[in-house]
Tab-separated table of C-alpha atoms (C1' of nucleotides) in Angstrom:
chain	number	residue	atom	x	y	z
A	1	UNK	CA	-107.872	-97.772	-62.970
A	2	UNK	CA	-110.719	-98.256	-60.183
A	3	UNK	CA	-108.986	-98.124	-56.343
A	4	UNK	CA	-112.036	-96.941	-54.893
A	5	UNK	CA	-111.990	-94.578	-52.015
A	6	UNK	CA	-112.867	-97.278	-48.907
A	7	UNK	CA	-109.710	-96.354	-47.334
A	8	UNK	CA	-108.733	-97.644	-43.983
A	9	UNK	CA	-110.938	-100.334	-43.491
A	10	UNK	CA	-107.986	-103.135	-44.930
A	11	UNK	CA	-108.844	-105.704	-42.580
A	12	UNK	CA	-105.515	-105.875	-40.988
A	13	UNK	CA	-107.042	-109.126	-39.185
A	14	UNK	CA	-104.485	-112.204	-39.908
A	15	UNK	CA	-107.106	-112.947	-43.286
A	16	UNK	CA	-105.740	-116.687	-41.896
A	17	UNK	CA	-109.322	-117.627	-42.953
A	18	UNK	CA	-108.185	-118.097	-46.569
A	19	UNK	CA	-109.284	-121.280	-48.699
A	20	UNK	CA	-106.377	-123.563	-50.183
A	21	UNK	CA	-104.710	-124.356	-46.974
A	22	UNK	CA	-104.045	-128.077	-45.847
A	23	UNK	CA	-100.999	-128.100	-43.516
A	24	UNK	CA	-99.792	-125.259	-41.440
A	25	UNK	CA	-96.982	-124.558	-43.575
A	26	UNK	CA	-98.100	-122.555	-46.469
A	27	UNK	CA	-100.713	-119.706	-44.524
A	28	UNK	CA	-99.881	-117.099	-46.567
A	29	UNK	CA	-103.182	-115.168	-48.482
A	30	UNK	CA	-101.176	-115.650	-51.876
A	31	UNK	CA	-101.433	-111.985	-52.587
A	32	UNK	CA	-102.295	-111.018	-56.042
A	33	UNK	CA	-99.585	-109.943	-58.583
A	34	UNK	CA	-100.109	-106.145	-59.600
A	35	UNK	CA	-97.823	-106.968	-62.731
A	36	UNK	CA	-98.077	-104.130	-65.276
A	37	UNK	CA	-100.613	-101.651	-63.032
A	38	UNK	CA	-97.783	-100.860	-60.694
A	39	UNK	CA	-96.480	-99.034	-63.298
A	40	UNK	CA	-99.339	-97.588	-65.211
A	41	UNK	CA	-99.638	-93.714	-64.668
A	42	UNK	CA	-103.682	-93.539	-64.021
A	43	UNK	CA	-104.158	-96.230	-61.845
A	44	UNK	CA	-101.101	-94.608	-59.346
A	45	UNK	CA	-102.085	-91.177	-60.316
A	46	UNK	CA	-105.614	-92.392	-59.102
A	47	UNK	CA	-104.700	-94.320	-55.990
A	48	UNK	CA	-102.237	-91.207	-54.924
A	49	UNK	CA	-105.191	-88.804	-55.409
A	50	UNK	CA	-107.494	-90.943	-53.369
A	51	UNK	CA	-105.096	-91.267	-50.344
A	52	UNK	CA	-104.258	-87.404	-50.545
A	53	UNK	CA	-108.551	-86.677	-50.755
A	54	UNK	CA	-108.463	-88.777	-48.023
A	55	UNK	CA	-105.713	-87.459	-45.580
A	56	UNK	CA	-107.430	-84.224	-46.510
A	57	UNK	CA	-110.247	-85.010	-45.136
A	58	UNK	CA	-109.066	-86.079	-41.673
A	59	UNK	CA	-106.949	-83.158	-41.509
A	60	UNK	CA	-110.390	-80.965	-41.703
A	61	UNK	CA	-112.857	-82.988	-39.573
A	62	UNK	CA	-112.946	-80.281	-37.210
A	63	UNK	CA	-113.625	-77.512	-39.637
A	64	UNK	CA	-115.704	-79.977	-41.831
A	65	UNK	CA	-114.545	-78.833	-45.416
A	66	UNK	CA	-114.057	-80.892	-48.772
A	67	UNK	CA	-111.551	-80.185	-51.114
A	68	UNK	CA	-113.964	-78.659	-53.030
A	69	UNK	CA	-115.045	-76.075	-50.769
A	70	UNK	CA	-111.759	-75.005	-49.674
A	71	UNK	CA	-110.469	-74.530	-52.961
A	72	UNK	CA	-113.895	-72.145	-53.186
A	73	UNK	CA	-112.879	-70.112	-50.577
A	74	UNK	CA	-109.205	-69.836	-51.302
A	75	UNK	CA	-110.572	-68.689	-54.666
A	76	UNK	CA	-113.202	-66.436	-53.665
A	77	UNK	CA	-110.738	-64.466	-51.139
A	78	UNK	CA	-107.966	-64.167	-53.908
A	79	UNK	CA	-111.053	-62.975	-56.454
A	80	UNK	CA	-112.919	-60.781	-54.435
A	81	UNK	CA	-115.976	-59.089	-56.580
A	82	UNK	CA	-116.398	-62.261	-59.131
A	83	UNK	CA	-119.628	-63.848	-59.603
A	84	UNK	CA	-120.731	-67.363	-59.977
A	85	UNK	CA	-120.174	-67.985	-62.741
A	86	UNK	CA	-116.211	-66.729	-63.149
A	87	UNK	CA	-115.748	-68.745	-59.669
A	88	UNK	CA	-117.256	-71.504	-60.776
A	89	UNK	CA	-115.409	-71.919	-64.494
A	90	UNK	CA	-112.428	-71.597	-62.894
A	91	UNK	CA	-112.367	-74.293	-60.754
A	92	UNK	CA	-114.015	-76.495	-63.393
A	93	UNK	CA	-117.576	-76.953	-61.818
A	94	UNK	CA	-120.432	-76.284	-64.019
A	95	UNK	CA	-122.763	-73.546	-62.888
A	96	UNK	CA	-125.699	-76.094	-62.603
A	97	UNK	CA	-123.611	-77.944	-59.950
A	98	UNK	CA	-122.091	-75.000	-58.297
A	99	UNK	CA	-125.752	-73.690	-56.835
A	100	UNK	CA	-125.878	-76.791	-54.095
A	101	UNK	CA	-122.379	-75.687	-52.927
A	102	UNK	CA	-122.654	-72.309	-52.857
A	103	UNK	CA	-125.955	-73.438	-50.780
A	104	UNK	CA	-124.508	-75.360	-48.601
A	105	UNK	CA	-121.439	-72.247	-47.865
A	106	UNK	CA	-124.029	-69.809	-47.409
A	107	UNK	CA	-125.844	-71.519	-44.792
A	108	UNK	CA	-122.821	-71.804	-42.775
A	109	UNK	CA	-122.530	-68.575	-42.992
A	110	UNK	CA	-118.795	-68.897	-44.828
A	111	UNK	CA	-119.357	-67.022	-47.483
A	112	UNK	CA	-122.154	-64.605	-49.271
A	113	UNK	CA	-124.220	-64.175	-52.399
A	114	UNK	CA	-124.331	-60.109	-53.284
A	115	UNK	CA	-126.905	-58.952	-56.082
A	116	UNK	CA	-124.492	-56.856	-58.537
A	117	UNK	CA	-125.672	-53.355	-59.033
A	118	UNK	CA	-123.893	-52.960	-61.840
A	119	UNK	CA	-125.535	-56.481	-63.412
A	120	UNK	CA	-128.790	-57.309	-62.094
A	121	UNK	CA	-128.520	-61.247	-62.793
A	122	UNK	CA	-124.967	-61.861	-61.369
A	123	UNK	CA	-124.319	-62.516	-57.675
A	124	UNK	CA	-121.288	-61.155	-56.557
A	125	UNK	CA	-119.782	-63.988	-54.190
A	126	UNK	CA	-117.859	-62.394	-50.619
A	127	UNK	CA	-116.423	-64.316	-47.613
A	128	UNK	CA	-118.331	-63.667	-44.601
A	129	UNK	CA	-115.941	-62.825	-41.511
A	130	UNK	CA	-116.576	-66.208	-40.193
A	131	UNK	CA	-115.936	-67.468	-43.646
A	132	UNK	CA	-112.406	-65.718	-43.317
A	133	UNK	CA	-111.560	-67.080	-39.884
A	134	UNK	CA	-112.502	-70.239	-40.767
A	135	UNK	CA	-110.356	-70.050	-44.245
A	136	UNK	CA	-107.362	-68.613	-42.160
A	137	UNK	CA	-107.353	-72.375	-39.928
A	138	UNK	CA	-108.019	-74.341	-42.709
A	139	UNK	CA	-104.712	-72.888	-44.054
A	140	UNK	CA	-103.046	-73.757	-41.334
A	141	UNK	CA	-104.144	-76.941	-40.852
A	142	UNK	CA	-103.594	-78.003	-44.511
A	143	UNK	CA	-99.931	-76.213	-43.858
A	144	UNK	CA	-98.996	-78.298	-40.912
A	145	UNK	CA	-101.229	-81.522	-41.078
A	146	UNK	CA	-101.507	-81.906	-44.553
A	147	UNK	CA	-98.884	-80.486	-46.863
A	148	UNK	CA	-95.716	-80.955	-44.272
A	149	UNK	CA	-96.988	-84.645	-44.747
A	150	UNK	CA	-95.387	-84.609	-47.851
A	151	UNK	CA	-92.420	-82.966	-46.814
A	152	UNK	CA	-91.613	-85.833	-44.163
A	153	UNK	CA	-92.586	-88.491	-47.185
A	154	UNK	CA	-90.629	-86.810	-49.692
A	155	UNK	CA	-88.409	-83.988	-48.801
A	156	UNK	CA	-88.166	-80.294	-49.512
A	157	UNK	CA	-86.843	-81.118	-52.609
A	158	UNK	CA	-88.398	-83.615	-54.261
A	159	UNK	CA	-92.094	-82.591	-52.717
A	160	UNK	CA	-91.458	-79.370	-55.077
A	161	UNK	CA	-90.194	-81.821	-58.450
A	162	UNK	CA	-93.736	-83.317	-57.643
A	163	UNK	CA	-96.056	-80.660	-57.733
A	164	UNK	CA	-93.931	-78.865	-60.300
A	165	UNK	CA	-94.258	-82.245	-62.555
A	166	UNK	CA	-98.260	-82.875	-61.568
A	167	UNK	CA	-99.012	-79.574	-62.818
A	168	UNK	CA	-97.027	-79.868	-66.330
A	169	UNK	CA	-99.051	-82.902	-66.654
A	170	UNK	CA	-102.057	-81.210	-65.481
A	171	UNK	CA	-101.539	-78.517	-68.175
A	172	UNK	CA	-99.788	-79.875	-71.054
A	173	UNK	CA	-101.315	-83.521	-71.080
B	1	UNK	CA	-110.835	-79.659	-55.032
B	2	UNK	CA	-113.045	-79.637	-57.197
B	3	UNK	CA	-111.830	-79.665	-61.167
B	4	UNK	CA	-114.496	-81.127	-62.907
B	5	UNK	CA	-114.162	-83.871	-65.906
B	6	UNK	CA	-115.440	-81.416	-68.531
B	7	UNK	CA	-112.437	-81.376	-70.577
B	8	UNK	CA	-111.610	-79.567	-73.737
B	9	UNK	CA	-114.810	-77.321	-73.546
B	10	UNK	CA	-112.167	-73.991	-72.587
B	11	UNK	CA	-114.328	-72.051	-74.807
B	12	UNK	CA	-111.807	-70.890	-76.859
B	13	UNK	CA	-114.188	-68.099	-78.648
B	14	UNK	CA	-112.355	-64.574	-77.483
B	15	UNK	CA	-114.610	-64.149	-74.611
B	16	UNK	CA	-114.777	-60.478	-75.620
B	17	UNK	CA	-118.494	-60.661	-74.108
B	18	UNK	CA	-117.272	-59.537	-71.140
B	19	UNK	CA	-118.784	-57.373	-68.992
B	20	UNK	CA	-117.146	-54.217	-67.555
B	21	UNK	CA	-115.380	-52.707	-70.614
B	22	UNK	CA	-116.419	-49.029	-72.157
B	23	UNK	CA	-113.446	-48.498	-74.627
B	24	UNK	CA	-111.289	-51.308	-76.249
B	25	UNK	CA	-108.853	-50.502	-74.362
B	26	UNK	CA	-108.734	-52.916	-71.702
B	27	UNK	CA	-110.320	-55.644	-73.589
B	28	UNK	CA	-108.718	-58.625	-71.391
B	29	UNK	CA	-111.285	-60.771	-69.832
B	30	UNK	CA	-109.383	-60.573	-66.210
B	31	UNK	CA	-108.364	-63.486	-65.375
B	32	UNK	CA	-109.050	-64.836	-61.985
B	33	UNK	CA	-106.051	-65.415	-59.487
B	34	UNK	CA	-105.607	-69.283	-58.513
B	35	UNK	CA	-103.364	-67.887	-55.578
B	36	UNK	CA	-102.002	-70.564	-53.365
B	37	UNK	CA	-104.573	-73.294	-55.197
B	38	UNK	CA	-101.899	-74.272	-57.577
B	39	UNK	CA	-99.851	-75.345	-54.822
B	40	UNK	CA	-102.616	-77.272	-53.172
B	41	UNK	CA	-101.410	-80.744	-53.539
B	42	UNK	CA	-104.513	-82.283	-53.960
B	43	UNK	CA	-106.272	-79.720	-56.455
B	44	UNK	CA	-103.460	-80.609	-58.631
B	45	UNK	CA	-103.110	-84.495	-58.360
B	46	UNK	CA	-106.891	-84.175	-59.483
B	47	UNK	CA	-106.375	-81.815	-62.144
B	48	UNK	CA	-103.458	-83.732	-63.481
B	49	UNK	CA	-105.936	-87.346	-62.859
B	50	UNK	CA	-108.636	-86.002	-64.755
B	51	UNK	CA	-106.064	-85.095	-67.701
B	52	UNK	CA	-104.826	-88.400	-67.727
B	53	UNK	CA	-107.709	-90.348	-67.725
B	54	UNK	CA	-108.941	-88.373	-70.541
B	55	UNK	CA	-106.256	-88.817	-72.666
B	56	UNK	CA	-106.404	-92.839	-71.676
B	57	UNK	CA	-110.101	-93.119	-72.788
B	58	UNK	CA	-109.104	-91.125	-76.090
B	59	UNK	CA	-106.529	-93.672	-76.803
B	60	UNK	CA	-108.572	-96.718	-76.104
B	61	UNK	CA	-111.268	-94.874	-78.179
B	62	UNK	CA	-111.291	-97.901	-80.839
B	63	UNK	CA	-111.368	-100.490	-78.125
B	64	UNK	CA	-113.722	-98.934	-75.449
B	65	UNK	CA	-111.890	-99.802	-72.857
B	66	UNK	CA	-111.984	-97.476	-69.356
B	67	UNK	CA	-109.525	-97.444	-66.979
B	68	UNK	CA	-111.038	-99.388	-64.636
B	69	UNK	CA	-111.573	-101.863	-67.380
B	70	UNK	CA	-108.386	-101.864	-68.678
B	71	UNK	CA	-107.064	-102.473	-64.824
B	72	UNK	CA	-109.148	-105.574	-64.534
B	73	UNK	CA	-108.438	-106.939	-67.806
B	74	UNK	CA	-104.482	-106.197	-66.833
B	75	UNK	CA	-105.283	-108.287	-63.325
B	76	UNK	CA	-106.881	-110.925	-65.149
B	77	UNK	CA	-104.198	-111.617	-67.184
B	78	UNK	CA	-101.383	-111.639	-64.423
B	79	UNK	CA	-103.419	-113.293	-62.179
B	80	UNK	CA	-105.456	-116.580	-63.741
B	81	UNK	CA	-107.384	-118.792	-61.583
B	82	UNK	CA	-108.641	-116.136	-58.821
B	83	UNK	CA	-112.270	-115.132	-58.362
B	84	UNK	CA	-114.175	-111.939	-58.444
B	85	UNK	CA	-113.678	-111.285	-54.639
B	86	UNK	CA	-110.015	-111.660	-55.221
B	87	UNK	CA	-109.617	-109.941	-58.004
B	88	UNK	CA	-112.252	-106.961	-56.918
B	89	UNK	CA	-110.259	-106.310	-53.472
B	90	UNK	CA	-107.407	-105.865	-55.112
B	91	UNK	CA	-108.442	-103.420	-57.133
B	92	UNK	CA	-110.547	-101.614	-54.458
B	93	UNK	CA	-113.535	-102.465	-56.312
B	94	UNK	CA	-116.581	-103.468	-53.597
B	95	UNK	CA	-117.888	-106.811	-54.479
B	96	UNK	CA	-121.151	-105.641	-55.459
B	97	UNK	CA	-120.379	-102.779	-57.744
B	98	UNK	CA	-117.772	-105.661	-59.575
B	99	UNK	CA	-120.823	-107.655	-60.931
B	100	UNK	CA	-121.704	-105.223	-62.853
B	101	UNK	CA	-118.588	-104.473	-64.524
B	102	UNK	CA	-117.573	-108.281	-65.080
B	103	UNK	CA	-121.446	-108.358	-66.450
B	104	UNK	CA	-120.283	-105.986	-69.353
B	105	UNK	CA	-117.015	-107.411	-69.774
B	106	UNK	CA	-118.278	-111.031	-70.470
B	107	UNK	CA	-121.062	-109.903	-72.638
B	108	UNK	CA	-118.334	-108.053	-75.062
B	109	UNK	CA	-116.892	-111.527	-74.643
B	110	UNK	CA	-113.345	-110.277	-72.967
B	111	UNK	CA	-113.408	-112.332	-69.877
B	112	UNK	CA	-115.874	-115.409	-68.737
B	113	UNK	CA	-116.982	-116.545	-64.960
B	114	UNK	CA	-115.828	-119.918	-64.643
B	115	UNK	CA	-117.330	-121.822	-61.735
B	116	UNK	CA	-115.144	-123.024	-59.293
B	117	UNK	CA	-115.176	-127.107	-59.209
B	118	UNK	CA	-113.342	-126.389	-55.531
B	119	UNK	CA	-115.540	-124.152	-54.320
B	120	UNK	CA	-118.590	-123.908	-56.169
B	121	UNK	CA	-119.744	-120.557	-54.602
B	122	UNK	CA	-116.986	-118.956	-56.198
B	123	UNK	CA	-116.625	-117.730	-60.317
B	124	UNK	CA	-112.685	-118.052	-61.631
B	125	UNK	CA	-112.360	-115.207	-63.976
B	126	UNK	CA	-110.250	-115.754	-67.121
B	127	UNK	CA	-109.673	-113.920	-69.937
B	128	UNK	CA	-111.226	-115.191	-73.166
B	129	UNK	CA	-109.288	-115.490	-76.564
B	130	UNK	CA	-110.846	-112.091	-78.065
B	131	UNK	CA	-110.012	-110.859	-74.484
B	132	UNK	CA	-106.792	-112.194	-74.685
B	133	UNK	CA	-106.319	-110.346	-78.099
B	134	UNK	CA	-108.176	-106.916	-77.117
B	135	UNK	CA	-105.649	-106.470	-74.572
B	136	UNK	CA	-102.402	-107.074	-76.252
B	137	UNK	CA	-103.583	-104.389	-78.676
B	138	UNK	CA	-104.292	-102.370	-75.459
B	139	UNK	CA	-101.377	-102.050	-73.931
B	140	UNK	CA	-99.423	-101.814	-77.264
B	141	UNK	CA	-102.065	-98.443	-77.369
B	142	UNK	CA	-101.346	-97.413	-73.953
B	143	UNK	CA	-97.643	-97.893	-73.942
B	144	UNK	CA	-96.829	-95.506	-77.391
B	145	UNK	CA	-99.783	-93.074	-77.362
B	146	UNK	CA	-100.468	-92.968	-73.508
B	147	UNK	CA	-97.390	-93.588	-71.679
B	148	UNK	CA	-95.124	-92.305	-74.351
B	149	UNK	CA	-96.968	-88.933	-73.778
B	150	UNK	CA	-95.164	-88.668	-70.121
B	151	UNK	CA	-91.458	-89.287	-71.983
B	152	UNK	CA	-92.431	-86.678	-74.384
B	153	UNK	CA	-93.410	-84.255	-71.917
B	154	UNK	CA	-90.924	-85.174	-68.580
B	155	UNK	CA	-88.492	-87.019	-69.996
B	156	UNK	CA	-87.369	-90.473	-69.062
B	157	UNK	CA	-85.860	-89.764	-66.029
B	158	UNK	CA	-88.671	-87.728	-64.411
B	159	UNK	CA	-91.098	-89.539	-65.877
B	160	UNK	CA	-89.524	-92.903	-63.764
B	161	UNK	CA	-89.072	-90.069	-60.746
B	162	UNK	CA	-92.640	-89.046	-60.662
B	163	UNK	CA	-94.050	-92.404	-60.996
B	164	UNK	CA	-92.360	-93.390	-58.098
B	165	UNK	CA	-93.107	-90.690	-56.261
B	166	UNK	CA	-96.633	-91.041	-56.820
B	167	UNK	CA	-96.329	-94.606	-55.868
B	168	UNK	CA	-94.720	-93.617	-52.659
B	169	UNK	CA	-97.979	-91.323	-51.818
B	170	UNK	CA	-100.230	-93.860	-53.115
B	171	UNK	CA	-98.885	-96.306	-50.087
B	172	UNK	CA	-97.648	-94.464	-47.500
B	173	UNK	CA	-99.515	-91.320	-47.127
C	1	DG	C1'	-125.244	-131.841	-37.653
C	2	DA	C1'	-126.263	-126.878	-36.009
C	3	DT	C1'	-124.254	-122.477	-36.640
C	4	DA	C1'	-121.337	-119.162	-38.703
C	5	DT	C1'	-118.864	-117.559	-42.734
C	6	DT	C1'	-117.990	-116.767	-47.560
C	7	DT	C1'	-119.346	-115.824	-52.464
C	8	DG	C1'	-121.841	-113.739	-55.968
C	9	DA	C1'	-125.780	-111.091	-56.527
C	10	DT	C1'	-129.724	-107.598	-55.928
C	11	DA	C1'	-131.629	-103.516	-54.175
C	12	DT	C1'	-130.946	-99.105	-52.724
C	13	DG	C1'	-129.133	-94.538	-51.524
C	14	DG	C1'	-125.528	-91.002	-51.817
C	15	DT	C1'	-122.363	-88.092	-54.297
C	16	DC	C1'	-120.527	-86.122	-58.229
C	17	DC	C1'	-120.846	-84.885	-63.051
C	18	DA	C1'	-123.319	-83.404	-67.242
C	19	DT	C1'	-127.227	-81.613	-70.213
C	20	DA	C1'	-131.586	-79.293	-71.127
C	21	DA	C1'	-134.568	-75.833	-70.065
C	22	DC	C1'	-136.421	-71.639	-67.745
C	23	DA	C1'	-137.123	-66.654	-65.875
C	24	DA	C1'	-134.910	-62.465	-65.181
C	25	DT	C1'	-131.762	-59.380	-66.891
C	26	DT	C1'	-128.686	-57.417	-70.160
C	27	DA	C1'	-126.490	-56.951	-74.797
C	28	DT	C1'	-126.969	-56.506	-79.769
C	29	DC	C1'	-128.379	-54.278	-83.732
C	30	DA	C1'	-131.683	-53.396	-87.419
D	1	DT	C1'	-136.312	-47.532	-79.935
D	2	DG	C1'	-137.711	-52.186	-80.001
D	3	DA	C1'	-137.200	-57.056	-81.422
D	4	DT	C1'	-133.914	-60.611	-80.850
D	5	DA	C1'	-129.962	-62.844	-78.919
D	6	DA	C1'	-127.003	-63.807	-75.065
D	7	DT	C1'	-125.904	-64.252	-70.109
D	8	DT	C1'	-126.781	-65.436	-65.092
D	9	DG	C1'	-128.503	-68.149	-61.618
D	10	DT	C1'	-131.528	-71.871	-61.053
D	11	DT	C1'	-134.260	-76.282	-61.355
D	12	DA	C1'	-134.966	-80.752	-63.040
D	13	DT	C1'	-133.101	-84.785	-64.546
D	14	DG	C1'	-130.134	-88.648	-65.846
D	15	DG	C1'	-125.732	-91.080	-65.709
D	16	DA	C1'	-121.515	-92.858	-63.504
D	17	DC	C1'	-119.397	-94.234	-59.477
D	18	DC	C1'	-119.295	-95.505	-54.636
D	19	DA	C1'	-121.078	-97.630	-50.355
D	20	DT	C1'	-124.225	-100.439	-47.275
D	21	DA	C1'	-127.632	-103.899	-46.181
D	22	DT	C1'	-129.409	-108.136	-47.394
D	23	DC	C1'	-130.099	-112.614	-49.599
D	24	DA	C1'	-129.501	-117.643	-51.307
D	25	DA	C1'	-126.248	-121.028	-52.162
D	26	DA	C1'	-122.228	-123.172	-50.754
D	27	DT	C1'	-118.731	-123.988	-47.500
D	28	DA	C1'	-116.304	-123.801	-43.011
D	29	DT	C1'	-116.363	-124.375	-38.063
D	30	DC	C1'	-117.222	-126.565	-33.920
DNA sequence: GATATTTGATATGGTCCATAACAATTATCA
DNA sequence: TGATAATTGTTATGGACCATATCAAATATC
């Protein structure tokens, strides 16, 4: 389904620098029929995802967190006492990958790696208090910047079918 | 939010390797808390993408066709006479990651760079006979093992509701 | 006709995802 | 108990995808 992830940069310039164009009559950039794609389920499911990554993204520039790492430390303060390797499953990121991330946390002091007593070879994986702060205003501004976007796009209502729907498909599929 | 692409690998096996267990009593291997991720919008349009595209590339399994390649071929069709830097944009595919792609599709012989007697910097893409042929058998596999799926599982009328609300995020978030 | 732009292409780097392999530790069980 | 298997975190590595800079050929612009 492709639709990368360039985002904003659309060229909103007039694009009157097309080719077949003799007279001043027909300027138009003959935009491309979508046909079929409009309604194939990957290619919106793909191009929604994108956008959403993307608003995401803006909506955290200030606390600097991915997707990715927020839903580690939502996870990690609902699971205190859970190792690596149960955080990591869960979300669906192999262990390999999961060492860089939990890097990159730790360094900024967000969350911790504590050596189980009761298994030597697990680390035990904590929020730090910054880590919690820092949690509690991502929360808020995913609450107000990010998910009340999709109240004003969809309403109450029909924002709930939607996520109630995506995660059917998400599970059942 | 993470969710990797590894699929069906749930390790089904009882997991009974657990660690803290003395008696078989409380034999349950805990399940961690998702908490407010499975309202996160995003962690579950990618959950639900990655679902979808999986199924897709197990029904085009006897065609090996990808998304992405199924979306060009689609664009192709609807769309005859444009050039790669047409065709690309539209599908948010940056000009030099779509040589590449149209490199594999014209040596499987679905499409063909035609040059452009107008403008002989530029390669018309068109879809060849076999390509012509691959996809009609594509979207007949799509449509009743791929998109039927969604009827089966949301019904007709929620099916057409979540498409277009997806659609609605995809463009306006 | 000189300069700028467009098109397809190459080279390159980044990020994410996936597999193999390893040392340390723990579990299994003969 | 002790040999063997399994688990945990880690490193190394390769692939897929995405993004930027740059280039030659062709065209557009002035």
């Amino acid at each position: 389904m492709t639709v990368s992830k360039t985002a904003e940069k659309s060229s909103e310039k007039p694009a009157d620098t097309a080719k077949g164009r003799k007279d001043a009559a027909e300027a138009q950039p003959e935009a491309l029929q979508l046909g079929e794609l409009s309604e194939q389920l990957g290619y919106i499911l793909k191009r929604a995802q994108l956008k959403v990554f993307e608003n995401f993204l803006r909506c955290m520039a200030s606390l600097q967190l991915t997707p990715a790492q927020f839903s580690v430390l939502l996870l990690v303060e609902k699971n205190p006492g859970r190792n690596q390797t149960e955080i990591a499953s869960t979300l669906g990121i192999l262990r390999p990958n999961f060492v860089a991330m939990l890097d990159n946390l730790e360094s900024r002091d967000l969350c911790a790696r504590i050596r189980s007593t009761n298994d030597r070879r697990s680390h035990i994986l904590v929020l730090t208090d910054k880590g919690k702060a820092v949690l509690a205003r991502a929360k808020k501004l995913v609450a107000t910047k990010h998910e009340a976007r999709l109240n004003d796009l969809l309403g109450q209502a029909n924002r709930e079918a939607l996520i109630a729907m995506l995660s059917k498909v998400a599970n059942e599929f």
